């Protein structure tokens, strides 16, 4: 097995290669505005570091968000296209799940990432492998009751200390964690999900009420 | 005029607006032109919604690539390069296409060519009428652009002669269609109504045609306002709006200015070829008037069929094939989507590839046969 993992759903552009035993190479760069520029060179670097070619990859796992859409699509489009050329399966995993999986917290906690517009993408976990709520997008103040007293991981928690006073590592998702979680799920015989983006918001679109009148009243 | 088997086989990807286009060409021969459009999803908004377009591109890309390969009857491994629109266009939409093209080229081990959307609109005519003469004057008119460009080398030297200073021509069509309650997009429906109307019924203004105005620039904002005002006055007076005459007179005002300035640019620059591209080139009155005026001025007019004028992947492939044929440098893997890529950059060569043609050839070979 050689699993290529990608995630661009958050400011972290992260790539890892997992051979079924362990992560053999990985790269993470945090830059919210350059997902498109950074991802392919990172894939190339990770493969070179592992001494492998892309055509040796037997499966692809991609973080499906939730996350800001423009960056999120870079990873999904790249994974889909690799899958097409290589003829290998492409699995989707929730980005928050990978973030949670890398935490060392015992007991329940929250994973939260920055959704911009003063909101967070978030979900609650019973432990690092078990999500207990659907991922959602909310204003931190509006979910204060639901996350009260729980430790939290992710950059979303650090941004809003009033709601998340107990912030823990990791701050950013890593493809290494994404890959390890995917391998664990595959070995457990779990049915992998399709790589469908979790946007959680409708597109912004103003329906013009009518045309704008130009004759001065 | 069929290209020999050794002309470059190139796949092109276009996602600058609401069409997901994947085309395949061999040199100047069109092999496939697969397009998935999200236009219906935008109709109720009365214009293209960027996020809706981007989401649709992601969904449509892989099936559209597969459809193009099937249509062309070629194997992906036989491609000589992958071209993609690097700009200008909607940033988020462009990024989906650029991401797909990079992954596709990388996985196949082929060179990647990030190319200019406007230069692609010009180059597509090669698929219809054979090699473009150089220099060629190009009038590009669509919902996103209205420009007069002089192409002396489509891979390296495209000069802006003039452009709209406010609305694109296609935008004006959309807005007037909305004022007339004719729906979106406005181009085809206005064209249809105009056929039954009198183009001289109402004297709408011709923007920027005064003696001191810039010779090759366009302005459609004043016209749009004048038409809207005229319609509102009729409605305010409780009179019926003569939709066909308004459509015909408005359309005449647009195409009169477009063709007048294009022919003038050809004459001034001593260029005896004019090509017209972009979605508005599908307009029947624009085609007819351009033909008439070009004939009178001794200019050869080239207008590709409507399907090649609107945004598509074949035009990107056509320019990509020209890049390969003329040994232009491939792009790097960190190629950006540039929503405001200047028209003076027909392509985005990589820094690491340099501009040296021999070296480029080496890179291409290595990619192809390694
Ligand atoms: Zn266009």
Coordinates of C-alpha atoms and ligand atoms in Angstrom, one line a residue:
Chain A
X1 CA 0.0 0.0 0.0
X2 CA 1.1 3.5 -0.8
X3 CA -1.4 6.1 0.3
X4 CA -1.1 9.8 -0.8
X5 CA -2.8 12.2 1.6
X6 CA -3.7 15.8 0.8
X7 CA -5.5 18.5 2.7
X8 CA -6.1 22.1 1.7
X9 CA -9.3 22.9 3.6
X10 CA -7.5 25.2 6.1
X11 CA -4.5 27.6 5.8
X12 CA -2.3 24.4 6.0
X13 CA -1.3 23.0 2.6
X14 CA -0.3 19.6 3.7
X15 CA 0.8 16.4 1.9
X16 CA 1.9 13.0 3.2
X17 CA 2.8 9.5 1.9
X18 CA 1.9 6.5 4.0
X19 CA 3.1 2.9 3.1
X20 CA 0.6 1.1 5.3
X21 CA 3.2 0.8 8.2
X22 CA 4.0 4.5 8.8
X23 CA 4.2 7.9 7.2
X24 CA 7.3 7.9 5.0
X25 CA 7.4 11.5 4.0
X26 CA 5.3 14.7 4.6
X27 CA 5.2 18.4 4.1
X28 CA 3.1 21.1 5.7
X29 CA 3.1 24.8 4.9
X30 CA 0.7 27.4 6.4
X31 CA -0.3 30.0 3.9
X32 CA -4.0 30.8 3.6
X33 CA -3.6 32.5 0.1
X34 CA -1.4 30.2 -1.9
X35 CA -2.9 26.7 -1.9
X36 CA -2.9 26.6 -5.7
X37 CA 0.8 27.4 -5.9
X38 CA 2.0 25.3 -3.1
X39 CA 0.2 22.0 -3.4
X40 CA 1.8 20.4 -6.5
X41 CA 5.4 21.3 -5.6
X42 CA 4.7 19.8 -2.2
X43 CA 3.5 16.6 -3.7
X44 CA 6.6 16.5 -5.9
X45 CA 8.8 17.1 -2.9
X46 CA 7.2 14.5 -0.7
X47 CA 7.4 11.8 -3.5
X48 CA 11.1 12.7 -4.1
X49 CA 11.9 12.5 -0.4
X50 CA 10.3 9.1 -0.2
X51 CA 12.1 8.0 -3.4
X52 CA 8.8 7.1 -5.1
X53 CA 7.0 8.1 -8.3
X54 CA 3.4 9.1 -8.3
X55 CA 2.4 6.0 -10.3
X56 CA 3.4 3.8 -7.3
X57 CA 0.5 5.3 -5.3
X58 CA -2.3 2.8 -4.7
X59 CA -4.8 5.1 -3.1
X60 CA -5.5 8.8 -2.4
X61 CA -7.1 10.3 0.7
X62 CA -8.2 14.0 0.7
X63 CA -9.5 16.2 3.4
X64 CA -13.0 17.2 2.3
X65 CA -13.3 20.1 4.7
X66 CA -15.2 21.9 6.1
X67 CA -13.1 24.8 5.0
X68 CA -13.0 28.0 3.0
X69 CA -14.0 26.9 -0.5
X70 CA -11.4 28.3 -2.8
X71 CA -8.5 26.5 -1.0
X72 CA -10.6 23.4 -0.3
X73 CA -11.2 22.8 -4.0
X74 CA -7.5 22.8 -4.8
X75 CA -7.0 19.6 -2.8
X76 CA -10.2 17.9 -4.0
X77 CA -9.6 18.8 -7.7
X78 CA -6.0 17.5 -7.4
X79 CA -7.0 14.3 -5.7
X80 CA -9.8 13.6 -8.2
X81 CA -7.5 14.2 -11.2
X82 CA -4.7 12.0 -9.8
X83 CA -7.4 9.3 -9.2
X84 CA -8.5 9.6 -12.8
X85 CA -5.0 9.3 -14.3
X86 CA -3.7 6.6 -11.9
X87 CA -7.0 4.6 -11.8
X88 CA -6.8 4.3 -8.0
X89 CA -9.5 5.0 -5.4
X90 CA -9.9 8.5 -3.9
X91 CA -11.3 8.6 -0.4
X92 CA -12.7 11.6 1.4
X93 CA -12.2 12.2 5.1
X94 CA -13.5 15.1 7.2
X95 CA -10.7 17.6 7.9
X96 CA -11.8 18.1 11.5
X97 CA -11.5 14.3 12.1
X98 CA -7.8 14.4 11.0
X99 CA -7.3 17.5 13.3
X100 CA -8.9 15.6 16.2
X101 CA -7.0 12.4 15.5
X102 CA -3.7 14.2 16.1
X103 CA -4.7 15.5 19.5
X104 CA -3.5 13.9 22.8
X105 CA -6.5 14.9 24.8
X106 CA -8.1 12.2 27.0
X107 CA -11.9 12.5 27.1
X108 CA -14.3 14.7 25.2
X109 CA -13.1 17.8 23.3
X110 CA -13.9 20.1 20.4
X111 CA -12.1 20.6 17.1
X112 CA -12.5 24.1 15.5
X113 CA -11.1 25.8 12.5
X114 CA -11.4 29.3 11.1
X115 CA -14.4 29.7 8.9
X116 CA -13.7 33.5 8.4
X117 CA -16.6 36.0 8.7
X118 CA -16.3 35.6 12.5
X119 CA -17.4 32.0 12.4
X120 CA -15.8 28.6 13.1
X121 CA -16.2 25.2 11.5
X122 CA -16.4 22.8 14.4
X123 CA -17.5 19.4 15.8
X124 CA -17.5 17.6 19.2
X125 CA -15.5 14.5 19.8
X126 CA -15.9 11.8 22.5
X127 CA -12.2 10.9 21.9
X128 CA -9.7 11.5 19.1
X129 CA -11.3 8.8 16.9
X130 CA -15.0 9.5 17.7
X131 CA -16.9 12.5 16.4
X132 CA -20.3 12.9 18.1
X133 CA -21.8 15.8 16.2
X134 CA -22.0 16.7 12.5
X135 CA -19.5 19.3 11.6
X136 CA -21.1 22.7 11.5
X137 CA -20.4 26.4 10.9
X138 CA -21.3 28.9 13.7
X139 CA -20.4 32.1 15.4
X140 CA -18.4 31.1 18.5
X141 CA -20.7 33.0 20.9
X142 CA -23.7 31.0 19.6
X143 CA -22.1 27.6 20.5
X144 CA -20.6 28.6 23.8
X145 CA -23.1 26.5 25.7
X146 CA -22.4 23.4 23.6
X147 CA -18.6 23.6 24.1
X148 CA -18.5 25.0 27.6
X149 CA -15.8 23.3 29.8
X150 CA -14.4 21.3 26.9
X151 CA -10.8 21.6 25.7
X152 CA -10.4 22.4 22.1
X153 CA -7.9 21.9 19.2
X154 CA -7.4 23.9 16.0
X155 CA -6.8 27.4 14.9
X156 CA -10.5 28.2 15.3
X157 CA -10.2 27.7 19.1
X158 CA -7.1 30.0 19.4
X159 CA -8.9 32.7 17.5
X160 CA -11.8 32.9 20.0
X161 CA -10.4 32.4 23.5
X162 CA -13.7 33.7 25.1
X163 CA -15.5 30.6 23.7
X164 CA -12.5 28.2 23.8
X165 CA -10.4 29.2 26.9
X166 CA -8.7 25.8 26.9
X167 CA -6.9 25.5 23.6
X168 CA -4.6 22.6 22.9
X169 CA -2.3 21.3 20.1
X170 CA -2.5 20.7 17.2
X171 CA -3.3 24.1 15.8
X172 CA -3.2 22.9 12.2
X173 CA -4.3 19.7 10.4
X174 CA -1.6 17.5 9.0
X175 CA -1.8 15.1 6.1
X176 CA 0.3 12.7 8.1
X177 CA -2.6 12.4 10.6
X178 CA -5.1 12.3 7.7
X179 CA -3.1 9.4 6.2
X180 CA -2.8 7.5 9.5
X181 CA -6.5 7.8 10.2
X182 CA -7.3 6.7 6.7
X183 CA -5.1 3.6 7.0
X184 CA -6.6 2.8 10.3
X185 CA -10.1 3.0 8.9
X186 CA -9.2 1.0 5.8
X187 CA -7.7 -1.7 7.9
X188 CA -10.8 -1.8 10.1
X189 CA -12.8 -2.5 7.0
X190 CA -14.7 0.8 7.1
X191 CA -16.5 1.8 4.0
X192 CA -14.5 4.9 2.7
X193 CA -16.5 8.0 1.9
X194 CA -16.5 9.6 -1.5
X195 CA -14.4 12.8 -1.9
X196 CA -17.3 15.3 -1.7
X197 CA -16.7 18.8 -0.4
X198 CA -18.2 19.9 2.9
X199 CA -19.1 23.5 2.1
X200 CA -21.7 23.9 4.9
X201 CA -22.8 27.2 3.5
X202 CA -24.8 28.1 0.4
X203 CA -23.0 30.2 -2.2
X204 CA -23.3 33.9 -1.7
X205 CA -25.6 35.1 -4.4
X206 CA -27.8 38.1 -4.5
X207 CA -30.9 37.5 -6.7
X208 CA -31.5 40.9 -8.4
X209 CA -34.9 41.9 -7.3
X210 CA -35.5 43.7 -10.5
X211 CA -33.3 45.8 -12.7
X212 CA -32.0 49.0 -11.2
X213 CA -34.0 52.0 -12.3
X214 CA -31.8 54.6 -13.9
X215 CA -34.2 57.4 -14.4
X216 CA -33.9 60.0 -11.6
X217 CA -37.1 60.3 -9.6
Chain B
X1 CA -5.3 21.0 -44.6
X2 CA -5.3 18.2 -42.0
X3 CA -2.3 18.3 -39.7
X4 CA 0.3 15.6 -40.0
X5 CA 0.5 13.0 -37.3
X6 CA 3.5 14.8 -35.7
X7 CA 1.7 18.1 -35.1
X8 CA 1.4 18.5 -31.3
X9 CA -1.5 16.7 -29.6
X10 CA -2.7 19.0 -26.8
X11 CA -5.5 18.9 -24.2
X12 CA -6.8 22.3 -23.1
X13 CA -8.8 23.1 -19.9
X14 CA -10.9 26.3 -19.6
X15 CA -12.7 27.4 -16.4
X16 CA -12.4 31.2 -16.4
X17 CA -16.2 31.7 -16.1
X18 CA -19.2 29.4 -16.1
X19 CA -18.2 26.9 -18.7
X20 CA -16.1 23.8 -17.8
X21 CA -14.4 23.2 -21.2
X22 CA -12.0 20.4 -22.1
X23 CA -10.8 20.4 -25.7
X24 CA -8.2 18.3 -27.6
X25 CA -6.5 19.4 -30.8
X26 CA -3.7 18.1 -33.0
X27 CA -2.0 21.2 -34.3
X28 CA -4.8 23.2 -35.9
X29 CA -7.2 20.2 -36.2
X30 CA -10.0 20.0 -33.7
X31 CA -10.5 16.5 -32.2
X32 CA -12.8 17.2 -29.3
X33 CA -14.6 20.0 -27.7
X34 CA -16.4 18.9 -24.5
X35 CA -18.2 21.6 -22.5
X36 CA -20.3 21.4 -19.4
X37 CA -22.1 24.7 -18.6
X38 CA -23.5 25.9 -15.3
X39 CA -25.4 28.7 -17.1
X40 CA -28.8 27.4 -16.0
X41 CA -27.8 27.6 -12.4
X42 CA -27.0 31.3 -12.8
X43 CA -30.1 32.2 -14.8
X44 CA -32.2 33.0 -11.8
X45 CA -29.5 35.3 -10.5
X46 CA -29.4 37.3 -13.7
X47 CA -25.6 36.9 -13.9
X48 CA -22.8 34.5 -13.3
X49 CA -22.3 33.8 -9.5
X50 CA -18.6 33.0 -9.0
X51 CA -19.1 30.5 -6.2
X52 CA -21.8 28.6 -8.1
X53 CA -19.5 28.5 -11.1
X54 CA -16.5 27.2 -9.0
X55 CA -18.6 24.4 -7.4
X56 CA -19.8 23.3 -10.8
X57 CA -16.3 23.2 -12.3
X58 CA -15.1 20.9 -9.5
X59 CA -18.1 18.5 -10.2
X60 CA -17.8 18.6 -13.9
X61 CA -14.1 18.5 -14.5
X62 CA -13.3 14.7 -14.4
X63 CA -16.3 13.7 -16.5
X64 CA -15.6 16.4 -19.0
X65 CA -12.0 15.3 -19.4
X66 CA -13.2 11.7 -19.9
X67 CA -15.7 12.8 -22.5
X68 CA -13.1 14.8 -24.4
X69 CA -10.7 11.9 -24.6
X70 CA -13.5 9.6 -25.8
X71 CA -14.6 12.1 -28.4
X72 CA -11.1 12.5 -29.7
X73 CA -10.4 8.8 -29.6
X74 CA -6.9 9.4 -28.2
X75 CA -5.1 8.1 -25.2
X76 CA -4.0 10.5 -22.5
X77 CA -0.5 9.0 -22.6
X78 CA -0.2 10.2 -26.2
X79 CA -0.7 13.9 -25.4
X80 CA 2.3 16.2 -26.0
X81 CA 1.1 18.8 -23.4
X82 CA -1.6 20.1 -21.2
X83 CA -2.8 23.7 -21.6
X84 CA -4.9 25.6 -19.2
X85 CA -6.4 29.1 -18.9
X86 CA -4.2 30.8 -16.2
X87 CA -6.2 34.0 -16.6
X88 CA -7.9 36.4 -16.8
X89 CA -11.2 35.4 -15.3
X90 CA -12.9 34.6 -12.0
X91 CA -10.2 33.8 -9.5
X92 CA -11.9 30.9 -7.8
X93 CA -13.1 29.4 -11.1
X94 CA -9.7 29.6 -12.7
X95 CA -8.1 27.9 -9.7
X96 CA -10.2 24.8 -10.2
X97 CA -9.0 24.4 -13.8
X98 CA -5.4 25.2 -13.0
X99 CA -5.4 22.6 -10.2
X100 CA -6.9 20.0 -12.5
X101 CA -4.4 20.8 -15.3
X102 CA -1.4 20.6 -13.0
X103 CA -2.4 17.3 -11.5
X104 CA -3.2 15.9 -14.9
X105 CA 0.1 17.0 -16.5
X106 CA 2.1 15.9 -13.4
X107 CA 0.4 12.5 -13.3
X108 CA 1.0 11.9 -17.0
X109 CA 4.5 13.3 -17.0
X110 CA 3.6 16.0 -19.6
X111 CA 4.6 19.6 -19.9
X112 CA 2.0 22.2 -18.6
X113 CA 1.2 25.4 -20.4
X114 CA -0.7 28.1 -18.5
X115 CA -2.1 30.3 -21.3
X116 CA -4.0 33.6 -21.7
X117 CA -7.8 33.4 -22.1
X118 CA -7.9 36.2 -24.6
X119 CA -5.1 34.9 -26.8
X120 CA -7.0 31.6 -26.8
X121 CA -10.1 33.3 -28.1
X122 CA -8.0 34.5 -31.1
X123 CA -6.1 31.3 -31.6
X124 CA -9.3 29.2 -31.8
X125 CA -9.9 30.4 -35.3
X126 CA -7.1 28.2 -36.5
X127 CA -9.3 25.2 -35.8
X128 CA -11.9 26.6 -38.2
X129 CA -9.9 28.4 -40.9
X130 CA -6.4 27.1 -40.6
X131 CA -3.2 28.9 -39.6
X132 CA -3.8 32.5 -38.5
X133 CA -2.0 35.1 -40.6
X134 CA 0.3 37.3 -38.6
X135 CA -0.4 40.1 -37.9
X136 CA -4.1 39.6 -37.3
X137 CA -6.4 42.2 -35.8
X138 CA -8.8 40.6 -33.3
X139 CA -12.1 42.0 -31.9
X140 CA -13.0 40.0 -28.8
X141 CA -16.5 40.6 -27.4
X142 CA -18.2 38.7 -24.7
X143 CA -19.9 39.1 -21.3
X144 CA -16.5 39.6 -19.7
X145 CA -14.5 41.4 -22.3
X146 CA -14.5 43.8 -25.2
X147 CA -11.1 44.4 -26.7
X148 CA -9.3 45.2 -29.9
X149 CA -6.0 43.3 -30.0
X150 CA -3.2 43.2 -32.6
X151 CA -1.6 39.8 -32.7
X152 CA 1.8 39.7 -34.4
X153 CA 2.8 36.4 -32.7
X154 CA 0.0 34.6 -30.9
X155 CA 2.5 32.9 -28.6
X156 CA 4.5 35.9 -27.6
X157 CA 3.2 39.3 -28.9
X158 CA -0.4 40.3 -28.5
X159 CA -0.9 44.1 -28.2
X160 CA -3.9 45.8 -26.7
X161 CA -5.2 48.4 -29.1
X162 CA -8.4 49.3 -27.3
X163 CA -10.9 48.0 -24.7
X164 CA -14.1 48.9 -23.0
X165 CA -13.7 51.6 -20.4
X166 CA -16.9 50.5 -18.6
X167 CA -19.2 47.5 -19.4
X168 CA -18.3 44.6 -21.7
X169 CA -20.6 44.4 -24.8
X170 CA -22.1 41.1 -23.6
X171 CA -22.9 42.7 -20.2
X172 CA -24.9 45.4 -22.0
X173 CA -26.9 42.7 -23.8
X174 CA -27.6 41.0 -20.5
X175 CA -28.7 44.3 -18.8
X176 CA -31.0 45.4 -21.6
X177 CA -32.5 41.9 -21.7
X178 CA -33.2 42.3 -18.0
X179 CA -34.8 45.7 -18.5
X180 CA -37.0 44.2 -21.2
X181 CA -37.8 41.2 -18.9
X182 CA -36.3 38.8 -21.5
X183 CA -34.2 36.7 -19.1
X184 CA -30.5 35.7 -18.9
X185 CA -28.3 35.4 -20.9
X186 CA -29.4 38.4 -23.0
X187 CA -27.3 37.9 -26.2
X188 CA -29.3 35.2 -28.0
X189 CA -32.7 36.5 -27.0
X190 CA -32.0 40.1 -28.1
X191 CA -30.6 38.8 -31.4
X192 CA -33.8 36.9 -31.9
X193 CA -36.1 39.8 -31.2
X194 CA -34.0 42.2 -33.1
X195 CA -34.5 40.2 -36.3
X196 CA -38.1 41.3 -36.3
X197 CA -37.4 44.9 -35.3
X198 CA -36.3 48.1 -37.0
X199 CA -32.7 48.9 -36.2
X200 CA -33.3 52.6 -37.1
X201 CA -36.5 53.0 -35.1
X202 CA -34.7 54.6 -32.2
X203 CA -31.5 56.6 -32.5
X204 CA -29.5 55.3 -29.5
X205 CA -26.1 56.9 -28.8
X206 CA -22.8 55.5 -30.2
X207 CA -20.3 55.7 -27.3
X208 CA -16.8 57.1 -27.8
X209 CA -17.3 57.9 -31.4
X210 CA -16.6 61.7 -31.2
X211 CA -13.5 63.1 -33.0
X212 CA -11.6 63.6 -29.8
X213 CA -12.5 60.2 -28.3
X214 CA -10.0 57.4 -28.1
X215 CA -10.1 55.7 -31.5
X216 CA -10.2 52.1 -30.4
X217 CA -11.8 52.2 -26.9
X218 CA -15.4 51.3 -26.3
X219 CA -18.1 52.5 -23.8
X220 CA -21.4 50.8 -23.5
X221 CA -22.5 52.2 -20.1
X222 CA -24.0 55.4 -21.6
X223 CA -25.9 53.4 -24.3
X224 CA -27.3 51.0 -21.6
X225 CA -28.5 54.0 -19.6
X226 CA -30.0 55.6 -22.6
X227 CA -31.9 52.5 -23.6
X228 CA -33.2 51.9 -20.0
X229 CA -34.3 55.5 -19.7
X230 CA -36.1 55.3 -23.0
X231 CA -38.0 52.2 -21.9
X232 CA -38.8 53.7 -18.5
X233 CA -40.2 56.8 -20.2
X234 CA -42.5 54.7 -22.4
X235 CA -43.7 52.7 -19.4
X236 CA -44.2 55.8 -17.3
X237 CA -46.4 57.2 -20.1
X238 CA -48.4 54.0 -20.0
X239 CA -47.3 53.1 -23.5
X240 CA -46.4 49.7 -24.7
X241 CA -42.7 49.1 -25.2
X242 CA -41.8 48.1 -28.8
X243 CA -39.5 45.3 -27.6
X244 CA -38.4 44.3 -31.2
X245 CA -37.5 47.8 -32.2
X246 CA -35.7 48.5 -28.9
X247 CA -33.8 45.3 -29.3
X248 CA -32.9 46.0 -32.9
X249 CA -31.9 49.6 -32.3
X250 CA -29.9 48.8 -29.2
X251 CA -28.1 45.9 -31.0
X252 CA -27.4 48.2 -34.0
X253 CA -25.8 50.8 -31.8
X254 CA -23.5 48.1 -30.2
X255 CA -22.4 46.4 -33.4
X256 CA -22.1 49.7 -35.4
X257 CA -19.4 50.9 -32.9
X258 CA -17.7 47.5 -32.7
X259 CA -17.3 47.0 -36.4
X260 CA -16.5 50.7 -37.2
X261 CA -13.6 50.7 -34.7
X262 CA -12.3 47.3 -35.7
X263 CA -12.2 48.2 -39.4
X264 CA -10.6 51.5 -38.6
X265 CA -7.9 49.7 -36.5
X266 CA -7.2 47.4 -39.4
X267 CA -6.8 50.3 -41.8
X268 CA -4.7 52.4 -39.5
X269 CA -2.3 49.5 -38.8
X270 CA -2.3 48.2 -42.3
X271 CA -3.6 44.8 -41.3
X272 CA -5.7 43.0 -43.8
X273 CA -7.2 40.3 -41.6
X274 CA -9.8 40.8 -38.9
X275 CA -11.0 37.9 -36.6
X276 CA -13.9 38.3 -34.3
X277 CA -14.3 36.0 -31.2
X278 CA -16.0 35.8 -27.9
X279 CA -19.6 35.0 -27.1
X280 CA -21.0 38.1 -28.7
X281 CA -19.4 37.0 -32.0
X282 CA -22.4 34.6 -32.2
X283 CA -24.6 37.7 -32.8
X284 CA -26.0 37.5 -36.3
X285 CA -26.1 41.3 -36.9
X286 CA -22.5 41.7 -35.8
X287 CA -21.4 39.0 -38.3
X288 CA -23.4 40.5 -41.1
X289 CA -22.3 44.1 -40.5
X290 CA -18.7 43.1 -40.0
X291 CA -18.8 41.1 -43.3
X292 CA -20.2 44.1 -45.1
X293 CA -17.8 46.6 -43.8
X294 CA -14.7 44.3 -44.2
X295 CA -15.6 43.6 -47.8
X296 CA -15.9 47.4 -48.5
X297 CA -12.5 47.9 -46.9
X298 CA -10.8 45.0 -48.5
X299 CA -10.3 43.2 -45.2
X300 CA -10.5 39.4 -44.9
X301 CA -12.9 38.6 -42.1
X302 CA -12.6 35.4 -40.0
X303 CA -15.2 34.5 -37.5
X304 CA -15.2 30.9 -36.0
X305 CA -18.5 29.1 -35.7
X306 CA -20.5 30.2 -32.6
X307 CA -19.6 27.1 -30.5
X308 CA -15.9 28.0 -30.8
X309 CA -16.5 31.7 -30.1
X310 CA -18.0 31.1 -26.6
X311 CA -15.6 29.9 -23.9
X312 CA -14.4 26.3 -24.5
X313 CA -11.4 24.1 -23.9
X314 CA -10.5 23.7 -27.6
X315 CA -9.4 27.3 -27.8
X316 CA -7.0 26.7 -24.9
X317 CA -5.7 23.5 -26.6
X318 CA -5.3 25.4 -29.8
X319 CA -3.0 28.0 -28.2
X320 CA -1.3 25.3 -26.2
X321 CA -0.5 23.4 -29.4
X322 CA 1.0 26.6 -30.8
X323 CA 3.2 27.0 -27.7
X324 CA 4.5 23.4 -28.2
X325 CA 5.0 23.9 -32.0
X326 CA 6.9 27.1 -31.5
X327 CA 9.0 25.7 -28.6
X328 CA 7.7 28.1 -25.9
X329 CA 8.7 27.4 -22.3
X330 CA 6.4 25.3 -20.3
X331 CA 5.0 26.6 -17.0
X332 CA 6.2 25.5 -13.6
X333 CA 4.2 23.4 -11.0
X334 CA 3.7 26.5 -8.9
X335 CA 1.7 28.2 -11.8
X336 CA -0.8 30.6 -10.3
X337 CA -4.3 31.4 -11.5
X338 CA -4.2 35.1 -12.2
X339 CA -7.6 36.7 -12.4
X340 CA -6.1 39.8 -14.1
X341 CA -3.4 38.2 -16.3
X342 CA -2.5 41.0 -18.8
X343 CA -3.3 40.3 -22.4
X344 CA 0.4 41.0 -23.2
X345 CA 1.3 37.7 -21.5
X346 CA 0.0 35.1 -24.0
X347 CA 1.4 32.4 -21.7
X348 CA 3.0 32.1 -18.3
X349 CA 6.4 30.5 -18.8
X350 CA 8.1 28.9 -15.8
X351 CA 11.1 30.5 -14.3
X352 CA 12.9 27.2 -13.9
X353 CA 12.4 26.4 -17.6
X354 CA 13.9 29.7 -18.7
X355 CA 13.3 31.2 -22.2
X356 CA 15.9 29.2 -24.1
X357 CA 14.2 27.2 -26.7
X358 CA 16.7 24.3 -26.9
X359 CA 16.6 23.9 -23.2
X360 CA 12.8 23.9 -23.3
X361 CA 12.9 21.2 -25.9
X362 CA 15.0 19.1 -23.6
X363 CA 12.5 19.5 -20.8
X364 CA 9.6 18.5 -23.0
X365 CA 11.4 15.5 -24.2
X366 CA 12.3 14.4 -20.8
X367 CA 8.7 14.8 -19.7
X368 CA 7.4 12.9 -22.7
X369 CA 9.6 9.8 -22.8
X370 CA 10.9 9.4 -19.3
Ligands
LIG1 ZN1 -14.1 34.4 -22.9

